[in-house]
mmCIF file of N, CA and C in Angstrom:
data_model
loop_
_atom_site.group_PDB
_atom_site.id
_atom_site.type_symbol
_atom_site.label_atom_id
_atom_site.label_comp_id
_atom_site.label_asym_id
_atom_site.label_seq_id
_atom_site.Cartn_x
_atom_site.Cartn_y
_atom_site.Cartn_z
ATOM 1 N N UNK A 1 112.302 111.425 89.033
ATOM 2 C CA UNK A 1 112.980 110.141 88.911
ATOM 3 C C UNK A 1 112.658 109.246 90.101
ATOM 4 N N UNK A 2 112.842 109.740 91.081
ATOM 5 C CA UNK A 2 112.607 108.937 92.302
ATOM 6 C C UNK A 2 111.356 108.170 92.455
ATOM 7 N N UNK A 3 110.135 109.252 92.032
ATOM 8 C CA UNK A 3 108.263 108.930 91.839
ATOM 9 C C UNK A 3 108.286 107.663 90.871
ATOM 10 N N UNK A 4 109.102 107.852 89.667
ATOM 11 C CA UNK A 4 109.166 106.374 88.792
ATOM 12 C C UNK A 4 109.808 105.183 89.172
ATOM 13 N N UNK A 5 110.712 105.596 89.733
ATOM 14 C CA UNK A 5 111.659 104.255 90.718
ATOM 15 C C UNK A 5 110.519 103.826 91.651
ATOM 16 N N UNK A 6 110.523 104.532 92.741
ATOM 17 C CA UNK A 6 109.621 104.005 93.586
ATOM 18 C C UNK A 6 107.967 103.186 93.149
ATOM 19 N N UNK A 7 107.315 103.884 92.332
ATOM 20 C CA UNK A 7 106.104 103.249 91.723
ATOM 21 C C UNK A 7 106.156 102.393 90.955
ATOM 22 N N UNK A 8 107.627 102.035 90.058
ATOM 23 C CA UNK A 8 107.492 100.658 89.319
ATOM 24 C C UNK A 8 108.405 99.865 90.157
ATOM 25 N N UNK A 9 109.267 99.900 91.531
ATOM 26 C CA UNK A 9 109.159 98.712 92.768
ATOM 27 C C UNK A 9 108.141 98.648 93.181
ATOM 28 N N UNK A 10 107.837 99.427 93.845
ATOM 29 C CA UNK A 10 106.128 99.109 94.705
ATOM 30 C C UNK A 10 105.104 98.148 93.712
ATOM 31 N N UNK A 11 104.813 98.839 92.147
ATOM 32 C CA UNK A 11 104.026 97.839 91.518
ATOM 33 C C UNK A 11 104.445 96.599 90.734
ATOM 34 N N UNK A 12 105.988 96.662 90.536
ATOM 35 C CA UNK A 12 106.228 95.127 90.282
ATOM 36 C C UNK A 12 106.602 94.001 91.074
ATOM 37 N N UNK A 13 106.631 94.534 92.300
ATOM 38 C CA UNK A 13 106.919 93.645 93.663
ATOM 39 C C UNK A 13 105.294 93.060 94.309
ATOM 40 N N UNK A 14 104.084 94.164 93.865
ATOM 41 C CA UNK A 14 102.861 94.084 94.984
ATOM 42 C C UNK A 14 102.149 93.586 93.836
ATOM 43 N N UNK A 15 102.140 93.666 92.526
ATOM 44 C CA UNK A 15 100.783 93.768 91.640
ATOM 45 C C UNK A 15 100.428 92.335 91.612
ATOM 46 N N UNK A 16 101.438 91.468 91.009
ATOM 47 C CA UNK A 16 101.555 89.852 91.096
ATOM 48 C C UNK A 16 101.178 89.197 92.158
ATOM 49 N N UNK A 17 101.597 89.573 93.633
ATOM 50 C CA UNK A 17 101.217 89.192 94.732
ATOM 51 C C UNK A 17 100.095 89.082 95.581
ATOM 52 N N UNK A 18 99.404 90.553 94.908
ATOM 53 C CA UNK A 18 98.159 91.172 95.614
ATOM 54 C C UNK A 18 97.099 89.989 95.571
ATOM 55 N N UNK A 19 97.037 89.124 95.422
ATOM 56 C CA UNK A 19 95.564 87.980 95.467
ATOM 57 C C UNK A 19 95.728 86.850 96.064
ATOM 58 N N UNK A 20 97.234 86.470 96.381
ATOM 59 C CA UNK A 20 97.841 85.229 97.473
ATOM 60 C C UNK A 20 97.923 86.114 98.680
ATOM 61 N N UNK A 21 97.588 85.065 99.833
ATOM 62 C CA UNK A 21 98.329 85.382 101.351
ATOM 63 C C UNK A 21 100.164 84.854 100.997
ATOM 64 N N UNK A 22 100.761 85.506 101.307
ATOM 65 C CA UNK A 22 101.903 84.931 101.548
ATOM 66 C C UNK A 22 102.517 84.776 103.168
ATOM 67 N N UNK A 23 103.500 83.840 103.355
ATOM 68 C CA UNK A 23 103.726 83.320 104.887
ATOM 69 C C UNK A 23 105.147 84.245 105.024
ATOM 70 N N UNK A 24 105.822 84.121 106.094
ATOM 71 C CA UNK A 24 106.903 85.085 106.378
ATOM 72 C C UNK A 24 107.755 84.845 105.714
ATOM 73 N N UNK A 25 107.891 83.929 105.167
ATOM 74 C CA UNK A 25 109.944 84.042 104.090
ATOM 75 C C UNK A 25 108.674 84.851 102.871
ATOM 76 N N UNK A 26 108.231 84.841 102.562
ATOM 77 C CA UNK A 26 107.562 85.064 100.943
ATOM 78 C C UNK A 26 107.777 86.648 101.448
ATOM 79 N N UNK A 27 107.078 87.407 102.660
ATOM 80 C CA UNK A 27 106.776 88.286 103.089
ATOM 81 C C UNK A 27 108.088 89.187 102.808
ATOM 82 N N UNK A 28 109.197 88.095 104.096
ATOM 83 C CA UNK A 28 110.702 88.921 103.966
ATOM 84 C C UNK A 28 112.081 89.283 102.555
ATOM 85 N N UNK A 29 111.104 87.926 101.782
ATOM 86 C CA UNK A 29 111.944 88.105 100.082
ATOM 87 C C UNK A 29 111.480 89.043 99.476
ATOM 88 N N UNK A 30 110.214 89.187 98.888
ATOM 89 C CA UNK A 30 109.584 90.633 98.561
ATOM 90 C C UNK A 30 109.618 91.523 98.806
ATOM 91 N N UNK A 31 109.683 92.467 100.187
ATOM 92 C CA UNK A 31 110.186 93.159 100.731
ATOM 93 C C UNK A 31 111.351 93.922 101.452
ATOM 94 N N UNK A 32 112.451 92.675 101.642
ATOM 95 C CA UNK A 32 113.848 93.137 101.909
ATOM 96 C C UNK A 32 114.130 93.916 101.089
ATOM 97 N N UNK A 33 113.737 94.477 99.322
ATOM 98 C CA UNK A 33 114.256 95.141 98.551
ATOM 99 C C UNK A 33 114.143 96.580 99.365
ATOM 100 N N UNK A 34 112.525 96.793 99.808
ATOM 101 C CA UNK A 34 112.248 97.901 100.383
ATOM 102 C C UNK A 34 112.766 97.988 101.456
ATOM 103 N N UNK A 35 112.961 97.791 102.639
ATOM 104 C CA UNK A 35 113.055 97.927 104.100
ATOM 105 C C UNK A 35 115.231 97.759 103.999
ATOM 106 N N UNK A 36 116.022 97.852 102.703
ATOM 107 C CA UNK A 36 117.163 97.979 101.936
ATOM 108 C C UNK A 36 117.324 99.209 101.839
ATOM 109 N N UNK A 37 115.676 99.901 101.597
ATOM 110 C CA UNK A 37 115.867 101.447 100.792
ATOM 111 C C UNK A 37 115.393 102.327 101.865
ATOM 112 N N UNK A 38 115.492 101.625 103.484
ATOM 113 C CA UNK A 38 114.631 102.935 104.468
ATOM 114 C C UNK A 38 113.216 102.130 104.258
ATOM 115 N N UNK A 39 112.255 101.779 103.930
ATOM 116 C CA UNK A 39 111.268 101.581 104.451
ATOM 117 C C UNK A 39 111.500 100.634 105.728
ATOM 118 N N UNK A 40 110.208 100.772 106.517
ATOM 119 C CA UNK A 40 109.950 100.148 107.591
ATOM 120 C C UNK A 40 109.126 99.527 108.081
ATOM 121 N N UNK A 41 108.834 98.409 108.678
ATOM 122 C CA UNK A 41 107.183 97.695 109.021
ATOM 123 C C UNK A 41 106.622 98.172 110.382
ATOM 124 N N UNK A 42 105.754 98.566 109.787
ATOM 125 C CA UNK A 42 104.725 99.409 111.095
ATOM 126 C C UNK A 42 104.267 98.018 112.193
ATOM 127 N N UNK A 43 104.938 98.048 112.870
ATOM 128 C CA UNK A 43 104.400 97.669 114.027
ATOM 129 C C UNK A 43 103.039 97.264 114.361
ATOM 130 N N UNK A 44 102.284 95.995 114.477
ATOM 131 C CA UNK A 44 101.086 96.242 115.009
ATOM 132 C C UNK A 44 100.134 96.153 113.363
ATOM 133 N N UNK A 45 100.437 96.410 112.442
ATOM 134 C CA UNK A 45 99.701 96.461 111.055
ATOM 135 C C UNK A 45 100.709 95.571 109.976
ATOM 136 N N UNK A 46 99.717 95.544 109.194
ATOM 137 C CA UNK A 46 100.839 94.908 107.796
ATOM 138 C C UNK A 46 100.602 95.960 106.659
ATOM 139 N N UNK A 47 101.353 96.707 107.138
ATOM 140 C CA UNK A 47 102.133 97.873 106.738
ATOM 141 C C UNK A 47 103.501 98.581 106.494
ATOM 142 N N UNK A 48 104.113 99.260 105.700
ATOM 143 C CA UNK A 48 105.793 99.367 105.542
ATOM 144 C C UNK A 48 105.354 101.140 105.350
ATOM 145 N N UNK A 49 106.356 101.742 106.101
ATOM 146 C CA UNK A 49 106.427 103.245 106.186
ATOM 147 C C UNK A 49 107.607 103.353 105.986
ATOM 148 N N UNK A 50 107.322 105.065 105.076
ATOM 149 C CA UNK A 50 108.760 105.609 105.131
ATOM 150 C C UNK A 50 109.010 107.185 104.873
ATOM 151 N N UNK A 51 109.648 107.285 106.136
ATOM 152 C CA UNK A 51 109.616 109.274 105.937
ATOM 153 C C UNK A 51 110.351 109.649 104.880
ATOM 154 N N UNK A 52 110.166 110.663 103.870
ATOM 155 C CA UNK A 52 111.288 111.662 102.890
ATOM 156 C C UNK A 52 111.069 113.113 103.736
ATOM 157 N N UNK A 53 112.110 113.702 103.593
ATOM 158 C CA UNK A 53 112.562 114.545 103.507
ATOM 159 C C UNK A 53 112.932 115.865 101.805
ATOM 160 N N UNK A 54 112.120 116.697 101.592
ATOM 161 C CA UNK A 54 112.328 117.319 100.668
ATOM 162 C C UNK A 54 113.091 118.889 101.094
ATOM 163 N N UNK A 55 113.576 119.635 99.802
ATOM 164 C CA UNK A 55 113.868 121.018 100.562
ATOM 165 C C UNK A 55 112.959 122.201 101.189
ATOM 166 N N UNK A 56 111.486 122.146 100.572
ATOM 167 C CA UNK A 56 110.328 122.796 100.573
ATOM 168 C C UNK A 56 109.342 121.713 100.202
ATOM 169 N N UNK A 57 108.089 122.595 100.726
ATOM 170 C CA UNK A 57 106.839 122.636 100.628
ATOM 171 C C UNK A 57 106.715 122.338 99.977
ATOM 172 N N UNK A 58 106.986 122.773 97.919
ATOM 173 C CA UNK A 58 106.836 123.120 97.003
ATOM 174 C C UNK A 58 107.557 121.660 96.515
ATOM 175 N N UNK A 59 108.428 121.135 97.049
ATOM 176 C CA UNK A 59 109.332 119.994 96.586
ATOM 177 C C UNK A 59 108.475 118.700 97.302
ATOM 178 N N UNK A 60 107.834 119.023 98.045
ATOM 179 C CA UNK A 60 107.335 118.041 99.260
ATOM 180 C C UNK A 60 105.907 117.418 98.445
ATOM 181 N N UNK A 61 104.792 118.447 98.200
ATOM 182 C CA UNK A 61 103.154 118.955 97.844
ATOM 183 C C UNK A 61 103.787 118.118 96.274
ATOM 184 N N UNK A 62 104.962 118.817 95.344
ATOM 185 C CA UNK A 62 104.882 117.909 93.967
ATOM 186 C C UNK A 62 104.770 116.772 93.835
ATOM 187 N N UNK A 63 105.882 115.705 95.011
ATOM 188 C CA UNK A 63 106.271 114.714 94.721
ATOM 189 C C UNK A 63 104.786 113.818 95.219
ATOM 190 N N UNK A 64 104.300 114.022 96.337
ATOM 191 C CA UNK A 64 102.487 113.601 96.702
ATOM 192 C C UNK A 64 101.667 113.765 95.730
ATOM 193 N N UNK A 65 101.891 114.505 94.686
ATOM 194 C CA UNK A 65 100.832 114.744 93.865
ATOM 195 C C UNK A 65 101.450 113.637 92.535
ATOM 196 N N UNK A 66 102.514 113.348 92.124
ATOM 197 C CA UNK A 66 102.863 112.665 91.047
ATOM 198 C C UNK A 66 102.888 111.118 92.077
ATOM 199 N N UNK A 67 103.227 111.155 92.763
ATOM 200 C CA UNK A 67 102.427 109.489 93.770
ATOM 201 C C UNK A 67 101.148 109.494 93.244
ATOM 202 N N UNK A 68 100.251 110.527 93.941
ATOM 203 C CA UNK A 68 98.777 109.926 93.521
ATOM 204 C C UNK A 68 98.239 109.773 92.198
ATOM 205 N N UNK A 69 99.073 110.067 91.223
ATOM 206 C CA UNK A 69 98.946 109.804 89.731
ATOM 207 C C UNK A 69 99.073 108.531 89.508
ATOM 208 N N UNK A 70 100.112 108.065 89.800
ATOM 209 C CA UNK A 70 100.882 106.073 90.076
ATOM 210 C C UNK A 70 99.343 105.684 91.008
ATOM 211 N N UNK A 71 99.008 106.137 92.455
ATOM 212 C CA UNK A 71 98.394 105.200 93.641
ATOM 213 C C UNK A 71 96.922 105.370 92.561
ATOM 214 N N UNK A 72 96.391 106.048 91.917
ATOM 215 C CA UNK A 72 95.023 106.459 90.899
ATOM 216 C C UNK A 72 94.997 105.021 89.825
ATOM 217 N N UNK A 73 95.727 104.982 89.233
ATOM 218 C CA UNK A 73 95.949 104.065 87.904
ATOM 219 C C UNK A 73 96.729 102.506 88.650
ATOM 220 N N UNK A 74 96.700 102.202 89.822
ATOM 221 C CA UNK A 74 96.914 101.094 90.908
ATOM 222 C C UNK A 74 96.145 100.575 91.683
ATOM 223 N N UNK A 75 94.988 101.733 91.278
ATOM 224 C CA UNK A 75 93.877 101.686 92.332
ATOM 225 C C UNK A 75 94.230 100.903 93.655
ATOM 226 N N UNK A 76 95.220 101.928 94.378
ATOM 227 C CA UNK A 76 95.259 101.611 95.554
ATOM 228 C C UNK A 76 96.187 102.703 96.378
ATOM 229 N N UNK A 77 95.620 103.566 96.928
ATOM 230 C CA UNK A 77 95.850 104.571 97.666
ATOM 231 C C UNK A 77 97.088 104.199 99.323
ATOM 232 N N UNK A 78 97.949 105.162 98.848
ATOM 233 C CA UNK A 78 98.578 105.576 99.702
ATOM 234 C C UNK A 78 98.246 106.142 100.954
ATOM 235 N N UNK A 79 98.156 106.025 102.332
ATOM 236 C CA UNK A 79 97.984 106.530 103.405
ATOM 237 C C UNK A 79 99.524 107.641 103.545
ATOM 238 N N UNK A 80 99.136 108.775 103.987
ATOM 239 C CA UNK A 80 100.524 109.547 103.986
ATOM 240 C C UNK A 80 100.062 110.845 104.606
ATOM 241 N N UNK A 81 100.950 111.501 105.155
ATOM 242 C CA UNK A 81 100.792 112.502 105.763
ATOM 243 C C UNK A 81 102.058 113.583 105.458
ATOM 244 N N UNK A 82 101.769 115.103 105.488
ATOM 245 C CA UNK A 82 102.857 115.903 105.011
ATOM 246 C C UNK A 82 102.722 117.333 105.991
ATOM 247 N N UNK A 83 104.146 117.821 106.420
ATOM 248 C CA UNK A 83 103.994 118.241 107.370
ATOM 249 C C UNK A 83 105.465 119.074 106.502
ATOM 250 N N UNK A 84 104.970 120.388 106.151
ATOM 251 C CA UNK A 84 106.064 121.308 105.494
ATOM 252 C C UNK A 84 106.836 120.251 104.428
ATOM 253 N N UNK A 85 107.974 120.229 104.481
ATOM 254 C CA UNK A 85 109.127 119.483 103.962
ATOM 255 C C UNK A 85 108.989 117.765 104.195
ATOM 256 N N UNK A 86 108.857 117.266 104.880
ATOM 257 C CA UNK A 86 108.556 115.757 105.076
ATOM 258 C C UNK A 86 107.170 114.992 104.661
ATOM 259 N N UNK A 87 107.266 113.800 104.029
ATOM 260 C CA UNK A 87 105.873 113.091 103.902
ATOM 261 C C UNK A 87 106.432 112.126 104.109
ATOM 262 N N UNK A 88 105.516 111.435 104.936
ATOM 263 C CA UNK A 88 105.311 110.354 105.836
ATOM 264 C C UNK A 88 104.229 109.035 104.951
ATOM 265 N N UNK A 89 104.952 108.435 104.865
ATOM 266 C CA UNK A 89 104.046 107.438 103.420
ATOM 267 C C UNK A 89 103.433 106.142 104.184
ATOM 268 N N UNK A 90 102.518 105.562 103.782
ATOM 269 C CA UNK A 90 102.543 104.058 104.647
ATOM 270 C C UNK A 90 101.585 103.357 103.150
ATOM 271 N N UNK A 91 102.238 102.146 103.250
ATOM 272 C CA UNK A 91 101.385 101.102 102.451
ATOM 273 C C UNK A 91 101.208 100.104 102.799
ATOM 274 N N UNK A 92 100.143 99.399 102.918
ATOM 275 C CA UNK A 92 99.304 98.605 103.279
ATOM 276 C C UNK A 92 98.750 97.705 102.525
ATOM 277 N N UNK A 93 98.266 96.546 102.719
ATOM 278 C CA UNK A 93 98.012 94.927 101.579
ATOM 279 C C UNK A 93 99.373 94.417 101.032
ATOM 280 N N UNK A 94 100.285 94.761 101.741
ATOM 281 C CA UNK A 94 101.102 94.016 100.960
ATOM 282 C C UNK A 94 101.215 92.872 101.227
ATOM 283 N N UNK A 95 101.089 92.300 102.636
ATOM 284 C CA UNK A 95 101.114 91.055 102.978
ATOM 285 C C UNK A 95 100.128 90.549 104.027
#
């Protein structure tokens, strides 16, 4: 549930947008939904990160793998990193 929530915000907030520059109110309306839900803007990039927390490995490795099903058919890849129980997500072009 969460993999479908998250991938149809991410693509009905970014898909429309992806071919304009937008200026900072455009930036902070589009995105307040996310940075609402725990995401965060990386510092230094135009980028929004956000750690999860799963119970296992096994809970951690699924939910990365049904992302890259969504980031495949978006053609546009997730930067992320996973370390046991936590993945560390970052997306990038959004603004």
């Amino acid at each position: 549930m969460l993999v479908a929530v998250l991938a149809r915000r991410l693509t009905s907030q970014t898909r429309n947008v992806a071919a304009m520059a937008l200026n900072e109110q455009q930036r902070k309306e589009l995105l307040q939904p996310l940075f609402d839900k725990g995401w965060d803007k990386v510092e230094g990039r135009d980028a929004i990160r956000k750690e999860l927390k799963f119970k296992n490995f096994n809970e951690a490795f699924s939910f990365m793998t049904r992302i890259a099903m969504y980031a495949e058919k978006m053609d546009h890849h997730p930067e992320w990193f996973n370390v046991y129980n936590k993945v560390c997500l970052f997306f990038h072009r959004f603004y």
